[in-house]
Amino acid sequence: MREKEKAVVVSQECIGTGIYSMIIKTKAADSAVAGQFVSIYCKDKTKLLPRPISICEIDKENGTIRIVYRVVGGGTEEMSGYKSGDGIELIGPLGNGFMQRENKKAILIGGGIGIPPMVGLAEALKDKAEVQIVAGYRDELFLTKELQENGSLYIATEDGSCGTKGTVIDAIKDKEIQGDVIYACGPTPMLRAIKEYAMGKGIECQLSLEERMACGIGACLACVCKSKDKDAHSNVNNKRICKDGPVFLAEEVEL
Amino acid sequence: MREKEKAVVVSQECIGTGIYSMIIKTKAADSAVAGQFVSIYCKDKTKLLPRPISICEIDKENGTIRIVYRVVGGGTEEMSGYKSGDGIELIGPLGNGFMQRENKKAILIGGGIGIPPMVGLAEALKDKAEVQIVAGYRDELFLTKELQENGSLYIATEDGSCGTKGTVIDAIKDKEIQGDVIYACGPTPMLRAIKEYAMGKGIECQLSLEERMACGIGACLACVCKSKDKDAHSNVNNKRICKDGPVFLAEEVEL
Amino acid sequence: MNTKVNIAGVEFKNPVMVASGTFGSGAEYGEFVDLNRLGAVVTKGVANVPWEGNPTPRIAETYGGMLNAVGLQNPGYDLFAKRDIPYLQNYDTNIIVNVCGRTTEDYIDVVEKLGHESVDMLEINISCPNVKHGGIAFGQDPKAVEAITKAVKAVAKQPVIMKLSPNVTDITEMARAAEAGGADALSLINTLTGMQIDVERQKFVLANKTGGLSGPAIKPVAVRMVYQVANAVKVPIIGMGGIASAKDALEFILAGATAVSVGTANFNNPNTTIEVIEGIEDYMERHGVEDINNLIGSVK
Amino acid sequence: MNTKVNIAGVEFKNPVMVASGTFGSGAEYGEFVDLNRLGAVVTKGVANVPWEGNPTPRIAETYGGMLNAVGLQNPGYDLFAKRDIPYLQNYDTNIIVNVCGRTTEDYIDVVEKLGHESVDMLEINISCPNVKHGGIAFGQDPKAVEAITKAVKAVAKQPVIMKLSPNVTDITEMARAAEAGGADALSLINTLTGMQIDVERQKFVLANKTGGLSGPAIKPVAVRMVYQVANAVKVPIIGMGGIASAKDALEFILAGATAVSVGTANFNNPNTTIEVIEGIEDYMERHGVEDINNLIGSVK
Ligand SMILES: Cc1cc2nc3c(=O)[nH]c(=O)nc-3n(C[C@H](O)[C@H](O)[C@H](O)COP(=O)(O)OP(=O)(O)OC[C@H]3O[C@@H](n4cnc5c(N)ncnc54)[C@H](O)[C@@H]3O)c2cc1C
Ligand SMILES: Cc1cc2nc3c(=O)[nH]c(=O)nc-3n(C[C@H](O)[C@H](O)[C@H](O)COP(=O)(O)OP(=O)(O)OC[C@H]3O[C@@H](n4cnc5c(N)ncnc54)[C@H](O)[C@@H]3O)c2cc1C
Ligand SMILES: Cc1cc2nc3c(=O)[nH]c(=O)nc-3n(C[C@H](O)[C@H](O)[C@H](O)COP(=O)(O)O)c2cc1C
Ligand SMILES: Cc1cc2nc3c(=O)[nH]c(=O)nc-3n(C[C@H](O)[C@H](O)[C@H](O)COP(=O)(O)O)c2cc1C
Ligand code: FES
Ligand code: FES
């Protein structure tokens, strides 16, 4: 039986404006793969729904995971106050994770708070394939050291303060980045542009999607995305992001 | 302007089974008198109503008050977990407090968790009058040292494990305690018996009452008790315990 | 930046008032809140004669809310007019008197008497779930809503706000009936009828068995009803139900409320009204809103 | 100590089940909960044909609760019968199939087909606030309630539970109508219609604008309705609305529910059902209750 686990915060630090990195000692580390997520319950009892947060890095040896998140509301605000030793309730790992293609030249694309899962993916892929990473920021950079250590990093910033001025697509074109497979996570407009780009190039493209979740395990049908074909489970053109995803092949889903 | 105050817990200890004593640094100490109470807000945001708790002792020099309470539900459970240095939000002092009769031989009667306010009252009265204290417990004793220091203490226990076996009235009769004025706080059946006893003896009797409260300041009319005569404020036979009380003359109220 | 709103010809310095029954007639909370800063004080319901209200316990705490069955205890019109109206006249805020009754005649009696007083508006409570006669009985039948509104309007000297009950299948039907009866404005929502049982003692927590549910727990129902009513009638709406922050208040305003009332939240934080007023100003600044009237009902 | 209850001839090992739509058909939560321990699994609503449901966002979090506007997405009867019923038959628990439809014919179609399956009971959802046609439209008019109940009963092979909407003026009227139509049991409550507005983005949080409010926030309303209905009809009641603990469940049972369902609380704690079952046993022991049936409706 799986269960809601009382995990423990190992450490937390602020790594950018409103962006926090937390190491959690959790059983989820045992089986987690890159691209999966955990759902974290708030201590504030007025907030009933767990918060889905991607796994950024997995340390199987120490039985810990790292998450990196942005404070956007009450739940993440609460989390940002946790200290080393605090309890943190969660379920996970949840979702499917990225399909790691061996020997396929990889382009990992992260946009904003979609960057964290790319760290774990890069770590997992680097012995299996050539890893190139394109990270898109508004202005302030974070996680660049971790990304650099696991592949060749290209940066795009909206304000041009670092790397290519513009979007991740601008960076790919600007730097003429080539690859066999794209793995991406970020805001929907970015994913839409990446899908179009990949389809144009005819290369495989895996997208990690986001939606509001209640159960996080596939039971409540809160978190669906539109699928191109009828989905085997739902029997309609809806896939559950929490269970069938969050990672989908670009051609499977409508954005 | 008065305000919801962010007070600070100075210390807390468990002084009996499920009974806690907490020292709070609060502005309420400046003006508080014995028999008044504070209303304490929970940190658990699902609980909106503040918890009324009597002031047990007042230390004006240090700007602190002491409260002694029993864990009976979620709010007091939460409070019992507070540690030295924690914030504690409250309003107070609230209510009227006991009318301290100078040179009138006093019988202070506390039953169960109605005992705490008698400590502060005994301290305030001891230089003004002869203080006799009757404390009724189920079995386990608490606050006896504080009571002893401020008057002659008589104990009644339901199981007879200490002092008179029976009620506070049994103890008064048993020990032939005489006085000019009774001050009492405790469960309603006890107060009813005391009222009857005092009326029979024809002596003044002040009773501290309890009721569920919302505002704690007299605005919402949640916490009324029945009054013998039409109340000047309500214009009906209801008095607000939080504002007009919690202390009433026995003959004013119906129990 | 303009935060003034106008309801039926009455100008409010800002759209933030207090919900009837949670603030007395202002005297007690006046120690915690500068009443001059409020858009209005809405008084506890007053009847033509004193009412004793219900036995205690009158309240129970619930998850994110509370139940009350105060039962409209009030000192009756005469003492109210002598004491509470003059008290409020000391402040630079609008006075809205909430009126309750058991029969149409009761309501009319109070409304007529109030015609001689300088109060700004009347709020007619036809939605109290905690009294056997009157109250909610009037508020759950569109014909009764229209009739009582007409009867009140016929004698009222001040603009009339009808306060609606959420314990109905279709709130727009009640709103339309009130509008048809001539209501100048609507207040919604009153409390949802609820119950709590003490399982250890195996008895009802409230002496009245049922009580009215209020507080943040009910806010989504209230916002929905305000939105529905705003799209069904032309008269302005005073929105309430669980407002505890400026964000909450703005939800109601965006949904179509011209003003808002803070009720249960006062018990949790006596300073709520002031925080709501300041929070709305801050929001307007951040969003470059010149006039609060531009926000009313702007989410469609 | 007996925790068995009987509803319309069906025996339940204990009175604790899950609320439709919050537990799928059990497969996903089966990883967290031993389904053999539940009194019943109530499935997500199933229609005669697959339904796509509403656009996203489908949910919003509220103070002590949540809004959902899933819109009854379901795989349609055929896949459901082929996959979900056999899955549940592997467990020693009762199977209650929740049925939805847009027209009376839709409901009848599913109910007829289910007649050939070994499921224990049918729960007819006439109270979903999140679909344009069908659902709540049937549940807010006593004539419609009676008619649909009759139509379903005419073809049903299993006992029929009618699931009532709380968005009505008088819940007992709907309960009586369902009883008059031949309902074997009643489920209540479904969700209260609510709304949330994102004030920063100035738009509705839910794509559907309104959604159904569930969770602890609504419990007092649900307990009140269960109490009212228990005192108005003779058929057994399955109570739900905000149950998150044994204490909550017992409130419903003392108010008159023969069984209870856990819905939204599963999202907050997948182990809630088990904790409720164990907590009820513990309560019975502490209070010396030999038979849970002695608790049903015992607070009057
Ligand atoms: C699979 C997945 C992985 C994610 N990984 C990360 C990550 O690694 N780092 C990170 O910073 N954020 C991540 N998010 C977004 C994160 O879940 C939200 O920022 C967070 O739930 C906001 O909670 P809050 O209480 O602070 O905000 P509030 O806005 O107060 O939350 C209100 C409700 O909306 C939900 N919600 C709000 N924003 C989102 C959103 N963008 N996606 C889904 N639900 C939302 C909340 O869960 C909650 O139920 C991920 C989301 C998903 C679905
Ligand atoms: C004037 C006054 C002085 C008091 N002084 C003391 C004291 O010195 N020590 C002490 O231990 N207790 C005292 N009490 C009782 C104390 O207020 C309750 O025990 C406490 O509110 C229970 O809160 P809870 O969350 O633990 O219990 P819950 O039962 O979970 O509380 C639920 C709700 O009921 C209210 N409530 C429950 N029991 C009581 C009660 N007996 N009186 C009033 N409201 C209640 C709570 O405030 C809350 O709103 C006093 C009560 C009053 C009115
Ligand atoms: C203790 C209490 C007393 C109330 N008394 C009245 C009243 O006298 N007249 C009235 O119209 N509404 C009364 N109400 C309803 C409130 O005015 C308001 O409509 C309701 O509580 C919802 O708002 P809230 O959630 O902000 O409290 C009362 C509410 C509470 C909690
Ligand atoms: C996400 C979600 C989906 C639901 N789907 C259904 C459904 O398909 N059929 C139905 O009758 N009720 C449905 N409901 C209502 C629940 O079964 C239940 O009546 C309601 O949520 C109140 O219980 P709760 O507060 O324990 O959740 C749904 C509720 C939620 C939260
Ligand atoms: S969150 Fe429940 S199905 Fe995805
Ligand atoms: S608690 Fe509000 S009047 Fe006493």
PDB file of C-alpha atoms in Angstrom, chain D residues 163-257:
ATOM      1  CA  LYS D 163     -29.002  11.644  -4.840  1.00  0.00           C
ATOM      2  CA  LEU D 164     -30.418  15.016  -3.881  1.00  0.00           C
ATOM      3  CA  SER D 165     -29.210  18.540  -4.479  1.00  0.00           C
ATOM      4  CA  PRO D 166     -28.821  20.938  -1.541  1.00  0.00           C
ATOM      5  CA  ASN D 167     -29.485  23.902  -3.827  1.00  0.00           C
ATOM      6  CA  VAL D 168     -33.161  23.982  -2.962  1.00  0.00           C
ATOM      7  CA  THR D 169     -35.443  25.926  -0.666  1.00  0.00           C
ATOM      8  CA  ASP D 170     -36.845  22.855   1.034  1.00  0.00           C
ATOM      9  CA  ILE D 171     -34.890  19.614   0.916  1.00  0.00           C
ATOM     10  CA  THR D 172     -37.697  17.646   2.566  1.00  0.00           C
ATOM     11  CA  GLU D 173     -39.959  18.405  -0.372  1.00  0.00           C
ATOM     12  CA  MET D 174     -37.449  16.764  -2.719  1.00  0.00           C
ATOM     13  CA  ALA D 175     -36.960  13.845  -0.351  1.00  0.00           C
ATOM     14  CA  ARG D 176     -40.684  13.247  -0.110  1.00  0.00           C
ATOM     15  CA  ALA D 177     -40.994  13.406  -3.873  1.00  0.00           C
ATOM     16  CA  ALA D 178     -38.255  10.801  -4.273  1.00  0.00           C
ATOM     17  CA  GLU D 179     -39.889   8.617  -1.671  1.00  0.00           C
ATOM     18  CA  ALA D 180     -43.229   8.995  -3.404  1.00  0.00           C
ATOM     19  CA  GLY D 181     -41.552   7.962  -6.637  1.00  0.00           C
ATOM     20  CA  GLY D 182     -40.400   4.757  -4.977  1.00  0.00           C
ATOM     21  CA  ALA D 183     -36.807   5.516  -4.038  1.00  0.00           C
ATOM     22  CA  ASP D 184     -35.278   2.833  -1.825  1.00  0.00           C
ATOM     23  CA  ALA D 185     -32.820   5.251  -0.246  1.00  0.00           C
ATOM     24  CA  LEU D 186     -31.564   8.815  -0.510  1.00  0.00           C
ATOM     25  CA  SER D 187     -28.055  10.241  -0.780  1.00  0.00           C
ATOM     26  CA  LEU D 188     -27.426  13.764   0.367  1.00  0.00           C
ATOM     27  CA  ILE D 189     -25.921  16.173  -0.110  1.00  0.00           C
ATOM     28  CA  ASN D 190     -24.419  16.826  -3.497  1.00  0.00           C
ATOM     29  CA  THR D 191     -22.442  20.052  -3.844  1.00  0.00           C
ATOM     30  CA  LEU D 192     -23.620  23.618  -3.229  1.00  0.00           C
ATOM     31  CA  THR D 193     -23.265  25.820  -6.286  1.00  0.00           C
ATOM     32  CA  GLY D 194     -20.460  28.320  -5.839  1.00  0.00           C
ATOM     33  CA  MET D 195     -18.045  30.570  -7.684  1.00  0.00           C
ATOM     34  CA  GLN D 196     -14.527  31.879  -7.309  1.00  0.00           C
ATOM     35  CA  ILE D 197     -13.019  34.919  -8.983  1.00  0.00           C
ATOM     36  CA  ASP D 198      -9.296  35.427  -9.373  1.00  0.00           C
ATOM     37  CA  VAL D 199      -9.072  39.096  -8.451  1.00  0.00           C
ATOM     38  CA  GLU D 200      -5.531  39.559  -9.711  1.00  0.00           C
ATOM     39  CA  ARG D 201      -6.343  38.176 -13.164  1.00  0.00           C
ATOM     40  CA  GLN D 202      -9.912  39.506 -12.988  1.00  0.00           C
ATOM     41  CA  LYS D 203     -11.500  36.345 -14.282  1.00  0.00           C
ATOM     42  CA  PHE D 204     -13.361  33.291 -13.086  1.00  0.00           C
ATOM     43  CA  VAL D 205     -11.132  30.558 -11.730  1.00  0.00           C
ATOM     44  CA  LEU D 206     -13.283  27.809 -13.246  1.00  0.00           C
ATOM     45  CA  ALA D 207     -13.757  27.589 -16.987  1.00  0.00           C
ATOM     46  CA  ASN D 208     -17.388  26.755 -16.209  1.00  0.00           C
ATOM     47  CA  LYS D 209     -17.675  29.940 -14.048  1.00  0.00           C
ATOM     48  CA  THR D 210     -19.633  28.089 -11.341  1.00  0.00           C
ATOM     49  CA  GLY D 211     -18.789  24.822  -9.654  1.00  0.00           C
ATOM     50  CA  GLY D 212     -19.952  22.611  -6.823  1.00  0.00           C
ATOM     51  CA  LEU D 213     -18.725  23.414  -3.328  1.00  0.00           C
ATOM     52  CA  SER D 214     -17.701  20.415  -1.229  1.00  0.00           C
ATOM     53  CA  GLY D 215     -15.545  19.670   1.790  1.00  0.00           C
ATOM     54  CA  PRO D 216     -15.660  20.484   5.529  1.00  0.00           C
ATOM     55  CA  ALA D 217     -16.943  24.000   4.803  1.00  0.00           C
ATOM     56  CA  ILE D 218     -20.382  22.634   3.869  1.00  0.00           C
ATOM     57  CA  LYS D 219     -20.758  20.073   6.636  1.00  0.00           C
ATOM     58  CA  PRO D 220     -23.185  22.067   8.805  1.00  0.00           C
ATOM     59  CA  VAL D 221     -25.552  22.466   5.858  1.00  0.00           C
ATOM     60  CA  ALA D 222     -25.318  18.755   5.070  1.00  0.00           C
ATOM     61  CA  VAL D 223     -25.959  17.652   8.660  1.00  0.00           C
ATOM     62  CA  ARG D 224     -28.966  19.954   8.837  1.00  0.00           C
ATOM     63  CA  MET D 225     -30.413  18.525   5.634  1.00  0.00           C
ATOM     64  CA  VAL D 226     -29.839  14.928   6.698  1.00  0.00           C
ATOM     65  CA  TYR D 227     -31.596  15.680   9.976  1.00  0.00           C
ATOM     66  CA  GLN D 228     -34.526  17.342   8.230  1.00  0.00           C
ATOM     67  CA  VAL D 229     -34.898  14.546   5.707  1.00  0.00           C
ATOM     68  CA  ALA D 230     -34.565  11.802   8.310  1.00  0.00           C
ATOM     69  CA  ASN D 231     -37.500  13.367  10.074  1.00  0.00           C
ATOM     70  CA  ALA D 232     -39.535  13.690   6.892  1.00  0.00           C
ATOM     71  CA  VAL D 233     -39.222  10.297   5.178  1.00  0.00           C
ATOM     72  CA  LYS D 234     -38.933   6.635   6.107  1.00  0.00           C
ATOM     73  CA  VAL D 235     -36.323   5.516   3.583  1.00  0.00           C
ATOM     74  CA  PRO D 236     -32.708   5.227   4.735  1.00  0.00           C
ATOM     75  CA  ILE D 237     -30.248   8.025   4.103  1.00  0.00           C
ATOM     76  CA  ILE D 238     -26.633   7.994   3.017  1.00  0.00           C
ATOM     77  CA  GLY D 239     -25.160  11.191   4.408  1.00  0.00           C
ATOM     78  CA  MET D 240     -22.240  13.140   2.988  1.00  0.00           C
ATOM     79  CA  GLY D 241     -20.780  16.594   2.761  1.00  0.00           C
ATOM     80  CA  GLY D 242     -17.488  17.448   4.397  1.00  0.00           C
ATOM     81  CA  ILE D 243     -16.845  14.225   6.273  1.00  0.00           C
ATOM     82  CA  ALA D 244     -13.155  14.016   7.167  1.00  0.00           C
ATOM     83  CA  SER D 245     -13.152  12.153  10.488  1.00  0.00           C
ATOM     84  CA  ALA D 246     -15.113   9.632  12.520  1.00  0.00           C
ATOM     85  CA  LYS D 247     -16.511  12.535  14.529  1.00  0.00           C
ATOM     86  CA  ASP D 248     -17.891  14.058  11.347  1.00  0.00           C
ATOM     87  CA  ALA D 249     -19.348  10.733  10.230  1.00  0.00           C
ATOM     88  CA  LEU D 250     -20.997  10.234  13.603  1.00  0.00           C
ATOM     89  CA  GLU D 251     -22.647  13.639  13.375  1.00  0.00           C
ATOM     90  CA  PHE D 252     -24.424  12.420  10.243  1.00  0.00           C
ATOM     91  CA  ILE D 253     -25.341   9.085  11.791  1.00  0.00           C
ATOM     92  CA  LEU D 254     -26.715  10.692  14.946  1.00  0.00           C
ATOM     93  CA  ALA D 255     -28.654  13.092  12.731  1.00  0.00           C
ATOM     94  CA  GLY D 256     -30.271  10.177  10.928  1.00  0.00           C
ATOM     95  CA  ALA D 257     -27.950   8.769   8.259  1.00  0.00           C
TER      96      ALA D 257
END
